[in-house]
């Protein structure tokens, strides 16, 4: 990072609240954290973009991925065990690093993706498969050596997904004026992850010491406490009815309960999360961004950047083109606290009464075959970020529960519905 000085050089350091170095400036950052370049981006550009989240349950709005595309899938092995040991921040960092490594490595194309807490999935053209394999192979090594976690990764062809009777269909949801996230339906994403876990598809680990490009990956934010009672991490997948009217009605009822809370239960304060002088997350981020032999220097640099950021935030005054208050508002607006990935997934700030109402609905719906679900309650939310450019406003922020979140909700769903039936075909 450049030394702190007056004028523009100070602004660069201020923007290091989230990251430590400039992304490749020849790329143009576009909606949803995917990059545009000279490649054919027709499919991504023609996807439906929703302005109202409730529209994600209109399954006729999704568009099938091209047959020659592939799914890049990765997750942390035994993430539940790691979380019970208090390593939820490392698990979330590993999950976010999948998206970071792939976007940095592929760079010049638009790619739909989704963050799952302990892993992620990205769809990309088959022509980029070799590059994706190289990036995932290096990532598997880095997660093992730097985070002391085991990661598995795979590339699954869309042709295999469809041959198995599933599909992957996509649309985009505009979370804010600056950030758009991809939504997925069709069962193919879940099937691909399951096949990876069964060992049918895998990416070999690269040689020891290999490192992916994790520029922009940041985990400096402290956990964000609940404002309304508790942070509810929720996964609702179709049951035997598939994506039929009863499942859609259930989702409508759930979203209605959530809408009773301010800002639809958004777990981040409207003015953004507080900046505090903390050492939490420094080690993880330093391991992601330090050059060889420079780990200690990187840790000291991150701490110095955090001190500067806290001071500027306390003063609340714009410095050059950087407005710290406006930036924190963007952090909240650009976060992915709700999504659809073969089911509704949310991490929301609700009262205990609202959480109980939702759980009661889900128990009844599951008993009649409408859905499968997993819930995990905790007192804080957790945020891991990818900020690919010092100047862009479409930095993206992945939200999960700080006490286990999606990983523990998924573990509950797996335990309660071990013989789940796949969803019916899309309309």
PDB file of N, CA, C and O in Angstrom, residues 185-243:
ATOM      1  N   UNK A 185     -32.182 -21.029  -9.993  1.00  0.00           N
ATOM      2  CA  UNK A 185     -33.271 -21.957  -9.738  1.00  0.00           C
ATOM      3  C   UNK A 185     -33.111 -23.147 -10.688  1.00  0.00           C
ATOM      4  O   UNK A 185     -32.413 -23.045 -11.704  1.00  0.00           O
ATOM      5  N   UNK A 186     -33.729 -24.264 -10.337  1.00  0.00           N
ATOM      6  CA  UNK A 186     -33.707 -25.417 -11.224  1.00  0.00           C
ATOM      7  C   UNK A 186     -33.126 -26.673 -10.599  1.00  0.00           C
ATOM      8  O   UNK A 186     -33.183 -27.746 -11.193  1.00  0.00           O
ATOM      9  N   UNK A 187     -32.536 -26.558  -9.430  1.00  0.00           N
ATOM     10  CA  UNK A 187     -31.996 -27.729  -8.754  1.00  0.00           C
ATOM     11  C   UNK A 187     -30.584 -28.108  -9.163  1.00  0.00           C
ATOM     12  O   UNK A 187     -29.931 -28.904  -8.491  1.00  0.00           O
ATOM     13  N   UNK A 188     -30.095 -27.542 -10.267  1.00  0.00           N
ATOM     14  CA  UNK A 188     -28.787 -27.937 -10.775  1.00  0.00           C
ATOM     15  C   UNK A 188     -27.632 -27.500  -9.904  1.00  0.00           C
ATOM     16  O   UNK A 188     -26.629 -28.214  -9.783  1.00  0.00           O
ATOM     17  N   UNK A 189     -27.755 -26.335  -9.290  1.00  0.00           N
ATOM     18  CA  UNK A 189     -26.701 -25.850  -8.406  1.00  0.00           C
ATOM     19  C   UNK A 189     -26.536 -26.785  -7.213  1.00  0.00           C
ATOM     20  O   UNK A 189     -25.417 -27.171  -6.852  1.00  0.00           O
ATOM     21  N   UNK A 190     -27.645 -27.178  -6.611  1.00  0.00           N
ATOM     22  CA  UNK A 190     -27.594 -28.093  -5.458  1.00  0.00           C
ATOM     23  C   UNK A 190     -27.099 -29.467  -5.883  1.00  0.00           C
ATOM     24  O   UNK A 190     -26.326 -30.114  -5.156  1.00  0.00           O
ATOM     25  N   UNK A 191     -27.542 -29.935  -7.062  1.00  0.00           N
ATOM     26  CA  UNK A 191     -27.091 -31.235  -7.549  1.00  0.00           C
ATOM     27  C   UNK A 191     -25.581 -31.240  -7.781  1.00  0.00           C
ATOM     28  O   UNK A 191     -24.896 -32.203  -7.408  1.00  0.00           O
ATOM     29  N   UNK A 192     -25.070 -30.179  -8.382  1.00  0.00           N
ATOM     30  CA  UNK A 192     -23.633 -30.090  -8.646  1.00  0.00           C
ATOM     31  C   UNK A 192     -22.839 -30.129  -7.343  1.00  0.00           C
ATOM     32  O   UNK A 192     -21.806 -30.822  -7.239  1.00  0.00           O
ATOM     33  N   UNK A 193     -23.304 -29.405  -6.325  1.00  0.00           N
ATOM     34  CA  UNK A 193     -22.620 -29.413  -5.034  1.00  0.00           C
ATOM     35  C   UNK A 193     -22.648 -30.809  -4.417  1.00  0.00           C
ATOM     36  O   UNK A 193     -21.651 -31.297  -3.874  1.00  0.00           O
ATOM     37  N   UNK A 194     -23.807 -31.477  -4.511  1.00  0.00           N
ATOM     38  CA  UNK A 194     -23.930 -32.820  -3.947  1.00  0.00           C
ATOM     39  C   UNK A 194     -22.992 -33.795  -4.656  1.00  0.00           C
ATOM     40  O   UNK A 194     -22.344 -34.632  -4.012  1.00  0.00           O
ATOM     41  N   UNK A 195     -22.910 -33.695  -5.986  1.00  0.00           N
ATOM     42  CA  UNK A 195     -22.022 -34.590  -6.735  1.00  0.00           C
ATOM     43  C   UNK A 195     -20.560 -34.336  -6.391  1.00  0.00           C
ATOM     44  O   UNK A 195     -19.755 -35.272  -6.337  1.00  0.00           O
ATOM     45  N   UNK A 196     -20.207 -33.083  -6.146  1.00  0.00           N
ATOM     46  CA  UNK A 196     -18.850 -32.769  -5.713  1.00  0.00           C
ATOM     47  C   UNK A 196     -18.565 -33.438  -4.364  1.00  0.00           C
ATOM     48  O   UNK A 196     -17.494 -34.043  -4.166  1.00  0.00           O
ATOM     49  N   UNK A 197     -19.500 -33.334  -3.442  1.00  0.00           N
ATOM     50  CA  UNK A 197     -19.315 -33.929  -2.119  1.00  0.00           C
ATOM     51  C   UNK A 197     -19.209 -35.449  -2.190  1.00  0.00           C
ATOM     52  O   UNK A 197     -18.552 -36.075  -1.361  1.00  0.00           O
ATOM     53  N   UNK A 198     -19.854 -36.051  -3.179  1.00  0.00           N
ATOM     54  CA  UNK A 198     -19.791 -37.501  -3.366  1.00  0.00           C
ATOM     55  C   UNK A 198     -18.506 -37.930  -4.060  1.00  0.00           C
ATOM     56  O   UNK A 198     -18.238 -39.124  -4.184  1.00  0.00           O
ATOM     57  N   UNK A 199     -17.740 -36.951  -4.552  1.00  0.00           N
ATOM     58  CA  UNK A 199     -16.475 -37.255  -5.186  1.00  0.00           C
ATOM     59  C   UNK A 199     -16.548 -37.532  -6.668  1.00  0.00           C
ATOM     60  O   UNK A 199     -15.544 -37.923  -7.293  1.00  0.00           O
ATOM     61  N   UNK A 200     -17.718 -37.309  -7.276  1.00  0.00           N
ATOM     62  CA  UNK A 200     -17.844 -37.582  -8.712  1.00  0.00           C
ATOM     63  C   UNK A 200     -17.070 -36.564  -9.537  1.00  0.00           C
ATOM     64  O   UNK A 200     -16.537 -36.885 -10.591  1.00  0.00           O
ATOM     65  N   UNK A 201     -17.038 -35.322  -9.059  1.00  0.00           N
ATOM     66  CA  UNK A 201     -16.293 -34.266  -9.739  1.00  0.00           C
ATOM     67  C   UNK A 201     -15.318 -33.656  -8.747  1.00  0.00           C
ATOM     68  O   UNK A 201     -15.658 -33.456  -7.579  1.00  0.00           O
ATOM     69  N   UNK A 202     -14.133 -33.340  -9.226  1.00  0.00           N
ATOM     70  CA  UNK A 202     -13.156 -32.712  -8.335  1.00  0.00           C
ATOM     71  C   UNK A 202     -12.102 -31.983  -9.155  1.00  0.00           C
ATOM     72  O   UNK A 202     -11.894 -32.270 -10.332  1.00  0.00           O
ATOM     73  N   UNK A 203     -11.475 -31.028  -8.499  1.00  0.00           N
ATOM     74  CA  UNK A 203     -10.354 -30.290  -9.074  1.00  0.00           C
ATOM     75  C   UNK A 203      -9.121 -30.656  -8.267  1.00  0.00           C
ATOM     76  O   UNK A 203      -9.138 -30.562  -7.031  1.00  0.00           O
ATOM     77  N   UNK A 204      -8.061 -31.080  -8.896  1.00  0.00           N
ATOM     78  CA  UNK A 204      -6.869 -31.464  -8.128  1.00  0.00           C
ATOM     79  C   UNK A 204      -6.203 -30.251  -7.496  1.00  0.00           C
ATOM     80  O   UNK A 204      -6.248 -29.142  -8.041  1.00  0.00           O
ATOM     81  N   UNK A 205      -5.597 -30.461  -6.343  1.00  0.00           N
ATOM     82  CA  UNK A 205      -4.861 -29.379  -5.686  1.00  0.00           C
ATOM     83  C   UNK A 205      -3.595 -29.062  -6.486  1.00  0.00           C
ATOM     84  O   UNK A 205      -2.968 -29.941  -7.061  1.00  0.00           O
ATOM     85  N   UNK A 206      -3.235 -27.802  -6.503  1.00  0.00           N
ATOM     86  CA  UNK A 206      -1.995 -27.385  -7.144  1.00  0.00           C
ATOM     87  C   UNK A 206      -0.819 -27.753  -6.243  1.00  0.00           C
ATOM     88  O   UNK A 206      -0.995 -28.293  -5.140  1.00  0.00           O
ATOM     89  N   UNK A 207       0.379 -27.441  -6.666  1.00  0.00           N
ATOM     90  CA  UNK A 207       1.552 -27.760  -5.865  1.00  0.00           C
ATOM     91  C   UNK A 207       1.584 -26.895  -4.608  1.00  0.00           C
ATOM     92  O   UNK A 207       1.028 -25.795  -4.571  1.00  0.00           O
ATOM     93  N   UNK A 208       2.236 -27.389  -3.591  1.00  0.00           N
ATOM     94  CA  UNK A 208       2.340 -26.674  -2.323  1.00  0.00           C
ATOM     95  C   UNK A 208       2.923 -25.282  -2.540  1.00  0.00           C
ATOM     96  O   UNK A 208       3.849 -25.092  -3.334  1.00  0.00           O
ATOM     97  N   UNK A 209       2.351 -24.312  -1.840  1.00  0.00           N
ATOM     98  CA  UNK A 209       2.811 -22.928  -1.975  1.00  0.00           C
ATOM     99  C   UNK A 209       2.078 -22.136  -3.025  1.00  0.00           C
ATOM    100  O   UNK A 209       2.267 -20.914  -3.128  1.00  0.00           O
ATOM    101  N   UNK A 210       1.224 -22.785  -3.818  1.00  0.00           N
ATOM    102  CA  UNK A 210       0.455 -22.063  -4.841  1.00  0.00           C
ATOM    103  C   UNK A 210      -0.510 -21.095  -4.178  1.00  0.00           C
ATOM    104  O   UNK A 210      -1.074 -21.377  -3.114  1.00  0.00           O
ATOM    105  N   UNK A 211      -0.716 -19.959  -4.809  1.00  0.00           N
ATOM    106  CA  UNK A 211      -1.602 -18.936  -4.269  1.00  0.00           C
ATOM    107  C   UNK A 211      -2.465 -18.354  -5.381  1.00  0.00           C
ATOM    108  O   UNK A 211      -1.952 -17.969  -6.434  1.00  0.00           O
ATOM    109  N   UNK A 212      -3.776 -18.261  -5.152  1.00  0.00           N
ATOM    110  CA  UNK A 212      -4.640 -17.563  -6.111  1.00  0.00           C
ATOM    111  C   UNK A 212      -4.522 -16.059  -5.910  1.00  0.00           C
ATOM    112  O   UNK A 212      -3.958 -15.593  -4.905  1.00  0.00           O
ATOM    113  N   UNK A 213      -5.056 -15.296  -6.837  1.00  0.00           N
ATOM    114  CA  UNK A 213      -5.094 -13.839  -6.690  1.00  0.00           C
ATOM    115  C   UNK A 213      -6.322 -13.479  -5.861  1.00  0.00           C
ATOM    116  O   UNK A 213      -7.456 -13.578  -6.332  1.00  0.00           O
ATOM    117  N   UNK A 214      -6.098 -13.059  -4.623  1.00  0.00           N
ATOM    118  CA  UNK A 214      -7.195 -12.710  -3.716  1.00  0.00           C
ATOM    119  C   UNK A 214      -7.238 -11.211  -3.445  1.00  0.00           C
ATOM    120  O   UNK A 214      -7.751 -10.770  -2.409  1.00  0.00           O
ATOM    121  N   UNK A 215      -6.746 -10.436  -4.389  1.00  0.00           N
ATOM    122  CA  UNK A 215      -6.814  -8.980  -4.268  1.00  0.00           C
ATOM    123  C   UNK A 215      -8.251  -8.535  -4.020  1.00  0.00           C
ATOM    124  O   UNK A 215      -9.174  -8.947  -4.725  1.00  0.00           O
ATOM    125  N   UNK A 216      -8.440  -7.701  -3.028  1.00  0.00           N
ATOM    126  CA  UNK A 216      -9.764  -7.162  -2.742  1.00  0.00           C
ATOM    127  C   UNK A 216     -10.532  -7.906  -1.680  1.00  0.00           C
ATOM    128  O   UNK A 216     -11.552  -7.423  -1.192  1.00  0.00           O
ATOM    129  N   UNK A 217     -10.073  -9.105  -1.289  1.00  0.00           N
ATOM    130  CA  UNK A 217     -10.756  -9.862  -0.241  1.00  0.00           C
ATOM    131  C   UNK A 217     -10.476  -9.224   1.109  1.00  0.00           C
ATOM    132  O   UNK A 217      -9.331  -8.998   1.474  1.00  0.00           O
ATOM    133  N   UNK A 218     -11.531  -8.928   1.851  1.00  0.00           N
ATOM    134  CA  UNK A 218     -11.367  -8.219   3.121  1.00  0.00           C
ATOM    135  C   UNK A 218     -12.289  -8.804   4.176  1.00  0.00           C
ATOM    136  O   UNK A 218     -13.414  -9.190   3.891  1.00  0.00           O
ATOM    137  N   UNK A 219     -11.791  -8.873   5.416  1.00  0.00           N
ATOM    138  CA  UNK A 219     -12.608  -9.374   6.520  1.00  0.00           C
ATOM    139  C   UNK A 219     -12.371  -8.561   7.780  1.00  0.00           C
ATOM    140  O   UNK A 219     -12.261  -9.099   8.868  1.00  0.00           O
ATOM    141  N   UNK A 220     -12.277  -7.245   7.643  1.00  0.00           N
ATOM    142  CA  UNK A 220     -11.926  -6.404   8.796  1.00  0.00           C
ATOM    143  C   UNK A 220     -13.106  -5.994   9.663  1.00  0.00           C
ATOM    144  O   UNK A 220     -12.919  -5.450  10.735  1.00  0.00           O
ATOM    145  N   UNK A 221     -14.290  -6.210   9.193  1.00  0.00           N
ATOM    146  CA  UNK A 221     -15.447  -5.749   9.962  1.00  0.00           C
ATOM    147  C   UNK A 221     -15.703  -6.657  11.147  1.00  0.00           C
ATOM    148  O   UNK A 221     -15.666  -7.879  11.039  1.00  0.00           O
ATOM    149  N   UNK A 222     -16.026  -6.052  12.267  1.00  0.00           N
ATOM    150  CA  UNK A 222     -16.456  -6.822  13.428  1.00  0.00           C
ATOM    151  C   UNK A 222     -17.840  -7.409  13.165  1.00  0.00           C
ATOM    152  O   UNK A 222     -18.601  -6.894  12.332  1.00  0.00           O
ATOM    153  N   UNK A 223     -18.219  -8.483  13.873  1.00  0.00           N
ATOM    154  CA  UNK A 223     -19.603  -8.953  13.797  1.00  0.00           C
ATOM    155  C   UNK A 223     -20.583  -7.835  14.140  1.00  0.00           C
ATOM    156  O   UNK A 223     -20.296  -6.974  14.980  1.00  0.00           O
ATOM    157  N   UNK A 224     -21.744  -7.842  13.484  1.00  0.00           N
ATOM    158  CA  UNK A 224     -22.743  -6.776  13.646  1.00  0.00           C
ATOM    159  C   UNK A 224     -23.865  -7.297  14.535  1.00  0.00           C
ATOM    160  O   UNK A 224     -24.562  -8.260  14.174  1.00  0.00           O
ATOM    161  N   UNK A 225     -24.068  -6.724  15.720  1.00  0.00           N
ATOM    162  CA  UNK A 225     -25.099  -7.232  16.636  1.00  0.00           C
ATOM    163  C   UNK A 225     -26.507  -6.982  16.109  1.00  0.00           C
ATOM    164  O   UNK A 225     -26.761  -6.019  15.387  1.00  0.00           O
ATOM    165  N   UNK A 226     -27.409  -7.874  16.487  1.00  0.00           N
ATOM    166  CA  UNK A 226     -28.814  -7.723  16.102  1.00  0.00           C
ATOM    167  C   UNK A 226     -29.403  -6.470  16.740  1.00  0.00           C
ATOM    168  O   UNK A 226     -29.092  -6.137  17.882  1.00  0.00           O
ATOM    169  N   UNK A 227     -30.264  -5.791  16.003  1.00  0.00           N
ATOM    170  CA  UNK A 227     -30.944  -4.596  16.514  1.00  0.00           C
ATOM    171  C   UNK A 227     -32.345  -4.908  17.002  1.00  0.00           C
ATOM    172  O   UNK A 227     -32.905  -4.182  17.814  1.00  0.00           O
ATOM    173  N   UNK A 228     -32.938  -5.992  16.484  1.00  0.00           N
ATOM    174  CA  UNK A 228     -34.346  -6.268  16.778  1.00  0.00           C
ATOM    175  C   UNK A 228     -34.547  -7.527  17.610  1.00  0.00           C
ATOM    176  O   UNK A 228     -35.682  -7.908  17.881  1.00  0.00           O
ATOM    177  N   UNK A 229     -33.473  -8.195  17.995  1.00  0.00           N
ATOM    178  CA  UNK A 229     -33.612  -9.375  18.831  1.00  0.00           C
ATOM    179  C   UNK A 229     -32.627 -10.469  18.482  1.00  0.00           C
ATOM    180  O   UNK A 229     -31.854 -10.919  19.317  1.00  0.00           O
ATOM    181  N   UNK A 230     -32.634 -10.917  17.204  1.00  0.00           N
ATOM    182  CA  UNK A 230     -31.736 -11.991  16.817  1.00  0.00           C
ATOM    183  C   UNK A 230     -31.500 -11.986  15.315  1.00  0.00           C
ATOM    184  O   UNK A 230     -32.294 -11.432  14.543  1.00  0.00           O
ATOM    185  N   UNK A 231     -30.391 -12.584  14.926  1.00  0.00           N
ATOM    186  CA  UNK A 231     -30.078 -12.753  13.512  1.00  0.00           C
ATOM    187  C   UNK A 231     -30.507 -14.159  13.115  1.00  0.00           C
ATOM    188  O   UNK A 231     -30.033 -15.150  13.695  1.00  0.00           O
ATOM    189  N   UNK A 232     -31.410 -14.241  12.158  1.00  0.00           N
ATOM    190  CA  UNK A 232     -31.942 -15.520  11.704  1.00  0.00           C
ATOM    191  C   UNK A 232     -31.351 -15.858  10.342  1.00  0.00           C
ATOM    192  O   UNK A 232     -31.532 -15.122   9.375  1.00  0.00           O
ATOM    193  N   UNK A 233     -30.608 -16.968  10.280  1.00  0.00           N
ATOM    194  CA  UNK A 233     -30.131 -17.493   8.999  1.00  0.00           C
ATOM    195  C   UNK A 233     -31.086 -18.593   8.576  1.00  0.00           C
ATOM    196  O   UNK A 233     -31.332 -19.546   9.331  1.00  0.00           O
ATOM    197  N   UNK A 234     -31.600 -18.484   7.366  1.00  0.00           N
ATOM    198  CA  UNK A 234     -32.736 -19.288   6.938  1.00  0.00           C
ATOM    199  C   UNK A 234     -32.515 -19.844   5.540  1.00  0.00           C
ATOM    200  O   UNK A 234     -32.075 -19.122   4.636  1.00  0.00           O
ATOM    201  N   UNK A 235     -32.773 -21.135   5.365  1.00  0.00           N
ATOM    202  CA  UNK A 235     -32.745 -21.781   4.049  1.00  0.00           C
ATOM    203  C   UNK A 235     -34.073 -22.496   3.865  1.00  0.00           C
ATOM    204  O   UNK A 235     -34.471 -23.322   4.694  1.00  0.00           O
ATOM    205  N   UNK A 236     -34.779 -22.179   2.781  1.00  0.00           N
ATOM    206  CA  UNK A 236     -36.063 -22.826   2.473  1.00  0.00           C
ATOM    207  C   UNK A 236     -35.984 -23.375   1.062  1.00  0.00           C
ATOM    208  O   UNK A 236     -35.918 -22.625   0.087  1.00  0.00           O
ATOM    209  N   UNK A 237     -36.015 -24.696   0.934  1.00  0.00           N
ATOM    210  CA  UNK A 237     -35.936 -25.356  -0.370  1.00  0.00           C
ATOM    211  C   UNK A 237     -37.258 -26.051  -0.679  1.00  0.00           C
ATOM    212  O   UNK A 237     -38.024 -26.383   0.238  1.00  0.00           O
ATOM    213  N   UNK A 238     -37.554 -26.285  -1.960  1.00  0.00           N
ATOM    214  CA  UNK A 238     -38.800 -26.969  -2.316  1.00  0.00           C
ATOM    215  C   UNK A 238     -38.855 -28.384  -1.752  1.00  0.00           C
ATOM    216  O   UNK A 238     -37.839 -29.074  -1.656  1.00  0.00           O
ATOM    217  N   UNK A 239     -40.043 -28.819  -1.392  1.00  0.00           N
ATOM    218  CA  UNK A 239     -40.267 -30.193  -0.964  1.00  0.00           C
ATOM    219  C   UNK A 239     -40.789 -31.019  -2.121  1.00  0.00           C
ATOM    220  O   UNK A 239     -40.462 -30.776  -3.291  1.00  0.00           O
ATOM    221  N   UNK A 240     -41.634 -31.995  -1.810  1.00  0.00           N
ATOM    222  CA  UNK A 240     -42.167 -32.873  -2.841  1.00  0.00           C
ATOM    223  C   UNK A 240     -43.015 -32.171  -3.871  1.00  0.00           C
ATOM    224  O   UNK A 240     -43.174 -32.649  -5.004  1.00  0.00           O
ATOM    225  N   UNK A 241     -43.585 -31.036  -3.520  1.00  0.00           N
ATOM    226  CA  UNK A 241     -44.406 -30.257  -4.456  1.00  0.00           C
ATOM    227  C   UNK A 241     -43.567 -29.532  -5.498  1.00  0.00           C
ATOM    228  O   UNK A 241     -44.104 -28.998  -6.466  1.00  0.00           O
ATOM    229  N   UNK A 242     -42.260 -29.465  -5.291  1.00  0.00           N
ATOM    230  CA  UNK A 242     -41.416 -28.689  -6.196  1.00  0.00           C
ATOM    231  C   UNK A 242     -41.730 -27.207  -6.107  1.00  0.00           C
ATOM    232  O   UNK A 242     -42.109 -26.692  -5.056  1.00  0.00           O
ATOM    233  N   UNK A 243     -41.585 -26.522  -7.239  1.00  0.00           N
ATOM    234  CA  UNK A 243     -41.787 -25.073  -7.280  1.00  0.00           C
ATOM    235  C   UNK A 243     -43.234 -24.724  -7.612  1.00  0.00           C
ATOM    236  O   UNK A 243     -43.507 -23.797  -8.374  1.00  0.00           O
TER     237      UNK A 243
END
